[in-house]
XYZ file of C-alpha atoms in Angstrom:
518
model
C 0.000 0.000 0.000
C 1.587 3.267 -1.145
C 0.688 6.578 0.495
C 2.234 10.010 0.291
C 4.584 11.130 3.050
C 2.731 12.458 6.087
C 2.424 16.209 6.467
C 0.451 17.984 9.244
C -2.891 19.436 8.192
C -2.649 23.208 7.612
C -4.646 25.490 9.884
C -7.345 27.690 8.389
C -6.288 31.251 7.635
C -9.035 33.342 9.205
C -7.490 36.446 7.741
C -9.101 35.496 4.427
C -12.681 36.579 3.896
C -13.734 33.376 2.112
C -12.642 31.299 5.122
C -14.545 33.551 7.498
C -17.705 33.174 5.417
C -17.303 29.397 5.161
C -16.805 28.978 8.911
C -19.736 31.252 9.760
C -21.968 29.300 7.380
C -20.958 26.040 9.097
C -21.636 27.567 12.490
C -25.094 28.671 11.346
C -25.895 25.184 10.017
C -24.776 23.412 13.169
C -26.725 25.804 15.407
C -29.925 24.924 13.535
C -29.432 21.262 14.486
C -28.924 21.911 18.195
C -31.110 20.070 20.654
C -31.517 16.807 18.708
C -31.602 13.487 20.547
C -28.364 11.506 20.521
C -28.570 7.700 20.855
C -26.075 5.121 21.995
C -24.341 3.145 19.248
C -24.060 -0.564 20.066
C -23.028 -3.000 17.381
C -23.997 -0.407 14.787
C -27.537 -0.057 16.168
C -28.872 3.275 17.435
C -30.302 2.774 20.903
C -32.450 5.427 22.539
C -32.773 5.416 26.313
C -35.229 7.236 28.539
C -32.373 8.151 30.890
C -30.899 11.246 29.268
C -28.552 14.100 30.051
C -28.131 17.406 28.276
C -25.007 18.670 26.603
C -25.152 22.451 26.864
C -23.348 25.429 25.392
C -20.951 26.629 28.132
C -21.136 30.168 26.740
C -24.932 30.121 27.135
C -25.949 27.181 29.366
C -29.621 27.598 28.505
C -28.856 26.340 24.999
C -28.987 22.557 24.684
C -26.573 21.153 22.106
C -27.973 17.639 22.360
C -30.177 15.436 24.539
C -27.999 12.394 25.031
C -29.102 8.886 25.960
C -27.225 7.661 29.001
C -25.632 4.226 29.176
C -27.007 1.731 31.684
C -25.476 -1.583 32.707
C -27.525 -3.625 30.259
C -26.342 -1.425 27.406
C -22.768 -1.827 28.521
C -23.065 -5.621 28.545
C -24.551 -5.573 25.031
C -21.751 -3.328 23.820
C -19.078 -5.604 25.266
C -20.584 -8.590 23.477
C -20.800 -6.600 20.244
C -17.143 -5.575 20.569
C -16.021 -9.133 21.343
C -17.920 -10.419 18.315
C -16.574 -7.738 16.005
C -13.012 -8.428 17.182
C -13.099 -11.921 15.656
C -13.576 -10.371 12.210
C -11.763 -7.056 12.548
C -8.580 -8.511 14.041
C -8.250 -10.725 10.962
C -8.834 -7.890 8.502
C -5.718 -6.959 6.552
C -3.867 -4.050 8.189
C -3.837 -2.168 4.888
C -7.634 -2.412 4.726
C -7.922 -1.059 8.251
C -5.573 1.785 7.329
C -7.716 2.643 4.301
C -10.703 3.213 6.583
C -8.695 5.821 8.491
C -7.514 7.493 5.298
C -11.096 7.643 4.025
C -12.253 9.127 7.338
C -9.471 11.721 7.154
C -10.572 12.795 3.677
C -14.190 13.082 4.814
C -13.250 15.025 7.940
C -11.092 17.380 5.893
C -14.081 18.178 3.683
C -16.299 18.754 6.731
C -13.740 20.400 8.996
C -15.642 23.651 9.539
C -18.743 21.689 10.532
C -16.835 19.726 13.168
C -15.011 22.852 14.341
C -18.368 24.601 14.732
C -19.511 21.775 17.016
C -16.434 22.391 19.169
C -17.238 26.102 19.380
C -20.751 25.330 20.578
C -20.217 22.278 22.780
C -17.013 23.133 24.670
C -16.538 26.845 23.979
C -13.480 26.794 21.721
C -12.608 29.930 19.790
C -12.458 29.632 16.013
C -8.666 29.087 15.832
C -8.657 26.649 18.767
C -11.517 24.638 17.235
C -9.829 24.621 13.831
C -6.588 23.338 15.384
C -8.518 20.586 17.208
C -10.078 19.397 13.955
C -6.763 19.593 12.081
C -5.166 17.416 14.752
C -7.932 14.826 14.352
C -7.172 14.689 10.618
C -3.481 14.307 11.450
C -4.075 11.380 13.802
C -6.083 9.532 11.147
C -3.482 10.137 8.454
C -0.477 9.418 10.653
C -1.726 6.229 12.308
C -2.857 4.808 8.963
C 0.701 5.199 7.653
C 2.187 3.830 10.856
C 0.092 0.668 10.587
C 1.376 0.111 7.059
C 4.952 0.669 8.245
C 4.641 -1.744 11.160
C 3.392 -4.544 8.935
C 6.052 -4.031 6.275
C 9.216 -3.710 8.371
C 11.087 -6.720 9.712
C 14.119 -6.016 11.869
C 15.464 -9.377 12.975
C 18.970 -10.804 12.996
C 19.147 -13.665 10.499
C 20.854 -16.982 11.278
C 21.476 -19.971 8.956
C 18.881 -22.728 8.890
C 15.916 -20.785 10.286
C 13.206 -18.522 8.942
C 12.290 -15.985 11.616
C 9.732 -13.213 11.615
C 8.227 -10.701 13.987
C 4.562 -9.940 13.548
C 2.077 -7.830 15.476
C -1.165 -9.193 16.895
C -4.200 -7.142 18.015
C -5.021 -7.314 21.709
C -8.807 -7.377 22.037
C -11.487 -5.030 23.348
C -10.275 -1.733 24.707
C -11.850 1.014 26.771
C -11.233 4.458 25.303
C -11.888 7.315 27.738
C -10.969 10.711 26.230
C -11.011 14.171 27.873
C -13.265 17.152 27.267
C -10.581 19.625 26.245
C -9.770 18.065 22.853
C -13.021 16.170 22.414
C -12.487 15.586 18.700
C -8.708 15.329 18.283
C -7.866 13.186 21.307
C -11.004 11.057 21.076
C -10.193 10.496 17.407
C -6.519 9.740 18.022
C -7.152 7.303 20.849
C -9.910 5.531 18.913
C -8.051 5.474 15.595
C -4.915 3.985 17.158
C -6.933 1.208 18.778
C -8.943 0.253 15.697
C -6.229 0.517 13.025
C -4.223 -2.004 15.040
C -7.141 -4.452 14.827
C -8.765 -3.941 18.209
C -12.371 -3.045 18.980
C -13.458 -0.211 21.223
C -15.916 0.823 23.886
C -15.824 4.619 23.702
C -16.998 6.673 26.656
C -16.876 10.326 25.574
C -16.201 13.121 28.029
C -19.353 14.320 29.804
C -19.259 17.886 28.410
C -18.675 16.746 24.811
C -20.802 13.734 23.811
C -22.281 15.265 20.642
C -19.047 15.819 18.750
C -17.942 12.291 19.745
C -21.186 10.872 18.336
C -20.531 12.552 15.002
C -16.977 11.203 15.039
C -18.276 7.632 15.363
C -20.770 8.292 12.571
C -17.913 9.553 10.401
C -15.885 6.395 11.018
C -18.888 4.256 10.123
C -19.437 6.227 6.909
C -15.771 5.664 6.062
C -16.353 1.906 6.196
C -15.698 0.878 9.800
C -17.771 -2.274 10.430
C -20.521 -2.396 13.047
C -19.339 -3.214 16.554
C -15.748 -2.088 16.049
C -16.483 1.175 17.872
C -19.371 1.291 20.330
C -20.466 4.681 21.641
C -21.401 4.723 25.355
C -22.040 8.239 26.691
C -22.962 8.812 30.318
C -23.012 11.555 32.900
C -22.358 8.966 35.598
C -19.106 7.352 36.733
C -20.521 3.820 36.519
C -19.691 3.323 32.861
C -16.027 4.130 33.410
C -15.943 1.690 36.313
C -17.503 -1.071 34.198
C -15.091 -0.402 31.357
C -12.008 -0.630 33.537
C -13.044 -3.517 35.778
C -14.602 -5.938 33.268
C -12.419 -9.069 32.929
C -13.002 -8.962 29.163
C -11.409 -5.519 28.825
C -7.915 -5.984 27.405
C -6.600 -2.430 27.596
C -7.599 1.034 28.786
C -6.648 4.170 26.914
C -7.270 7.139 29.216
C -6.650 10.863 29.084
C -7.774 13.004 31.999
C -6.980 14.048 35.536
C -4.355 12.597 37.842
C -7.012 11.565 40.356
C -9.014 9.539 37.844
C -5.921 8.242 36.042
C -4.403 6.761 39.182
C -7.734 5.151 40.025
C -7.836 3.630 36.535
C -4.350 2.199 37.077
C -5.323 0.753 40.449
C -8.499 -0.855 39.124
C -6.793 -2.193 36.015
C -4.062 -3.845 38.105
C -6.572 -6.083 39.886
C -6.907 -9.525 38.301
C -10.544 -10.627 38.467
C -12.105 -14.092 38.058
C -12.110 -15.147 34.426
C -9.428 -12.658 33.425
C -6.648 -14.178 31.296
C -4.281 -11.236 30.886
C -2.768 -8.285 32.629
C -4.589 -5.212 31.380
C -2.510 -2.619 29.648
C -3.041 1.043 30.593
C -2.102 3.934 28.342
C -2.604 7.073 30.424
C -2.037 10.797 30.052
C -2.847 12.517 33.324
C -2.164 16.224 33.117
C 0.564 18.632 34.072
C 1.728 21.681 35.977
C 3.753 23.136 33.169
C 6.280 25.940 33.467
C 7.902 28.388 31.101
C 11.359 29.483 32.250
C 12.647 32.876 31.076
C 16.386 33.527 31.264
C 17.729 37.044 31.763
C 19.112 37.274 28.207
C 15.943 36.003 26.491
C 13.860 37.893 23.962
C 11.417 39.172 26.591
C 8.711 40.257 24.160
C 8.677 36.844 22.534
C 8.749 35.107 25.914
C 5.814 37.156 27.188
C 3.788 36.376 24.073
C 4.530 32.664 24.493
C 3.492 32.734 28.150
C 0.184 34.488 27.412
C -0.636 32.184 24.508
C 0.200 29.024 26.465
C -1.482 30.136 29.692
C -4.771 31.472 28.343
C -5.413 29.647 25.061
C -8.726 27.771 25.500
C -8.913 29.302 28.962
C -5.934 27.289 30.202
C -7.889 24.050 29.739
C -4.963 22.124 28.291
C -2.767 19.608 30.058
C 0.156 21.371 28.353
C -0.948 24.886 29.395
C 1.571 27.170 31.068
C 0.399 27.568 34.657
C 3.775 28.692 36.067
C 6.088 31.407 34.763
C 9.549 31.116 36.327
C 11.515 34.259 35.569
C 15.143 35.208 36.271
C 15.081 37.864 38.986
C 16.912 40.403 36.802
C 14.024 40.546 34.303
C 11.137 39.444 36.532
C 9.333 42.802 36.730
C 9.734 43.505 33.028
C 8.335 40.133 32.002
C 5.482 40.383 34.499
C 4.511 43.816 33.163
C 4.634 42.576 29.573
C 2.514 39.505 30.320
C -0.058 41.493 32.300
C -0.310 44.040 29.503
C -0.814 41.393 26.825
C -3.288 39.364 28.904
C -5.250 42.499 29.739
C -5.975 43.011 26.044
C -7.439 39.528 25.535
C -11.122 39.574 24.637
C -13.172 37.170 26.755
C -16.377 36.510 24.844
C -18.806 34.009 23.374
C -16.589 32.075 20.944
C -19.243 32.261 18.264
C -17.847 35.763 17.845
C -14.813 35.513 15.599
C -12.875 38.124 17.580
C -13.052 36.210 20.877
C -9.607 35.360 22.257
C -10.823 33.398 25.286
C -14.129 31.593 25.620
C -15.870 30.022 28.627
C -14.764 27.116 30.733
C -16.337 23.899 29.510
C -18.835 23.377 32.337
C -20.147 24.532 35.698
C -18.007 22.152 37.768
C -14.810 23.360 36.062
C -15.903 26.972 36.484
C -16.553 26.559 40.208
C -13.274 24.707 40.724
C -11.260 27.456 39.044
C -12.993 30.172 41.087
C -12.120 28.247 44.251
C -8.462 28.173 43.199
C -8.545 31.903 42.541
C -9.628 32.423 46.149
C -6.707 30.234 47.235
C -4.423 32.330 45.036
C -5.507 35.540 46.741
C -3.989 34.135 49.939
C -0.852 32.808 48.248
C 0.221 35.599 45.917
C -0.310 39.175 44.803
C -3.162 39.540 42.339
C -1.748 41.239 39.260
C -4.668 40.712 36.874
C -8.194 39.338 36.769
C -9.327 37.444 39.787
C -12.875 36.379 39.122
C -15.761 35.632 36.789
C -16.887 37.734 33.869
C -20.606 38.327 34.176
C -22.506 38.369 30.867
C -26.165 38.862 30.018
C -26.491 35.368 28.562
C -24.737 33.701 31.469
C -21.903 31.339 30.690
C -18.886 30.001 32.541
C -16.492 32.852 31.843
C -13.445 33.530 34.026
C -11.089 36.437 33.453
C -7.442 35.657 32.709
C -5.866 35.753 36.159
C -2.239 36.310 37.146
C -0.767 36.007 40.620
C 2.700 37.461 41.182
C 5.357 36.668 43.795
C 4.028 33.161 44.428
C 5.971 30.725 46.605
C 6.975 27.650 44.535
C 5.369 25.367 47.126
C 2.026 27.180 47.120
C -1.045 25.205 46.110
C -1.559 27.240 42.948
C 2.052 26.393 42.023
C 1.704 22.663 42.669
C -1.861 21.611 41.868
C -3.348 21.400 38.383
C -6.042 24.073 38.086
C -7.089 23.648 34.444
C -8.189 27.213 33.979
C -6.895 30.690 33.097
C -4.771 31.066 36.239
C -1.039 31.781 36.022
C 1.471 31.918 38.900
C 4.627 34.044 38.570
C 7.840 33.038 40.348
C 11.196 34.778 40.620
C 14.404 32.705 40.399
C 17.857 33.956 41.514
C 19.687 32.083 38.732
C 19.043 29.753 35.805
C 19.833 26.457 37.542
C 17.495 27.329 40.382
C 14.814 28.145 37.813
C 15.128 24.670 36.278
C 15.037 23.074 39.730
C 11.855 25.011 40.489
C 10.328 23.907 37.192
C 11.079 20.264 38.072
C 9.740 20.538 41.604
C 6.224 19.194 41.053
C 4.784 15.706 40.790
C 4.091 16.320 37.105
C 6.397 16.282 34.092
C 4.427 16.868 30.920
C 5.596 19.943 28.998
C 7.928 22.830 29.624
C 9.611 25.665 27.763
C 12.758 27.734 28.127
C 13.426 31.144 26.603
C 17.162 31.824 26.514
C 19.948 32.912 24.176
C 22.608 31.275 26.341
C 23.757 28.031 24.692
C 25.236 26.663 27.922
C 21.917 27.207 29.684
C 19.959 25.628 26.838
C 22.143 22.521 26.971
C 21.823 22.374 30.747
C 18.015 22.492 30.459
C 18.110 19.895 27.678
C 19.677 17.463 30.172
C 18.039 18.492 33.423
C 14.500 19.723 32.685
C 12.467 16.552 33.335
C 9.418 16.763 31.085
C 8.191 14.620 28.235
C 7.919 17.554 25.821
C 10.512 20.317 26.142
C 10.526 23.416 23.941
C 13.177 26.094 23.516
C 12.276 29.661 22.586
C 8.652 28.794 21.884
C 5.547 28.157 23.946
C 4.848 24.859 25.727
C 1.531 24.144 23.946
C 0.783 23.228 20.348
C 2.317 19.781 19.824
C 1.894 18.529 16.257
C 1.289 14.897 15.312
C 4.431 13.307 13.943
C 6.471 16.394 14.838
C 6.224 16.495 18.638
C 5.246 12.999 19.953
C 3.304 13.829 23.091
C 3.352 12.386 26.608
C 4.889 13.102 29.982
C 6.907 11.877 32.940
C 6.047 11.265 36.599
C 2.354 11.781 37.428
C 1.710 13.111 33.936
C 1.156 9.527 32.816
C 2.804 6.658 31.005
C 4.716 8.862 28.517
C 2.882 7.124 25.697
C 3.992 9.609 23.016
C 0.715 10.024 21.138
C 1.317 11.018 17.553
C 4.707 9.321 17.601
C 6.347 6.359 15.930
C 6.067 4.079 18.988
C 2.436 4.735 19.857
C 0.698 1.965 17.914
C 2.865 -0.693 19.576
C 0.975 0.045 22.796
C -2.135 -1.519 21.247
C -0.405 -4.584 19.811
C 1.260 -7.775 20.965
C 4.546 -8.681 19.266
C 4.726 -12.301 18.174
C 7.998 -13.960 17.117
C 7.673 -16.962 14.793
C 10.594 -19.278 14.014
C 10.677 -22.180 11.543
C 13.606 -24.623 11.149
C 14.435 -24.963 7.458
């Protein structure tokens, strides 16, 4: 199977009038469909349930995006049987045929990208550029993992010896639980699902509670691209029971999880228990968040560093595991960088993301909104409020929080150690560069980090000593691209799975060595 070399999907240029018109038209179309009922998908069948929950627009919570059927235990059992049955066929399907389904889905998604991006604007409050980047990343995952599956089945790297024919082949694992987060509800849900199915596994997909509608349309897209019934089963729920069933069922072979540290560690604990009837150790692929820092050296380009901090801290309201939540600044330039960052953040427009000029939208739901406001109150006791510090009240309601900056924060303060997942940034002063790197490392997380410096000795020191899975020099700590920046972190940031990288698909496969005496 021959395919062109992978290249990341370009982002939409919203400086061009034709792109603005096309996106607005998609947004108008999607808004007209809001409020429809969303069923479960089990073995390809649409299943409506009387137990429903609403997905709402976080910028205007009175607007219902979809009325979603909730999964009950009987549905879960049916879905597991459907996935087990589909695995018998799908695992024996040629890898190239599985890859073609992903390539077809990528082409379809590319044609409908504004439609899917519009769903992200409405369901989780992404601004136009953030939604467009989410959709582009979903396309990238489909394209990249399709190529990786072809590569894995064509390469053989074994030492040859006389008198034997030896080969290494890859075998699908079974039924997997895929539990994606709300913050990239298309891209990450797509990447996790695509990796599992292109490797020949079948999936029970539990979408994030705030974003079930876009996940439903993703599953529909995969079906339209040729994915057989039962390979992906869609099991939305506002309750924790479904996640518990997914992880604890003896028939579950692997769990692919992206979310909080608290839930991720619980998943690992539950998965480690061997239950009656279980014939394998479950594999867990987990990405569990971060407390990411940008370090600014005294000889850095301060304007560029400030721009990177603001972009990484407040893009999508700080609701990224890679978001900058700590700025660690050399004491000689601390005040200058703080003033620059405050000035830039002050100019950000917090607004309904349906408005093209919005820089920051709402938080994705009430619980996230209330949690962030609680942390802001903690921050008032732990630092000096330099900007923001509370909600933004709007006539239509919505979960809006102003970009908030606390200065002069102790590195051991709660807002410097705990993941907030909101537009809250802590500023720290460091007496020298090595201390700054030590401060950056001094959390239980190790996902992303960035360093702004012109000092080559310092850059090389950070290259060795800054303990994060994704380290960036003289650029922000968000914005990893598939195939370019394989993504995953150290310590309590997860299993360092490197999504979008050349090793990722092996996590969903078993390697089988076969030897024949000649």
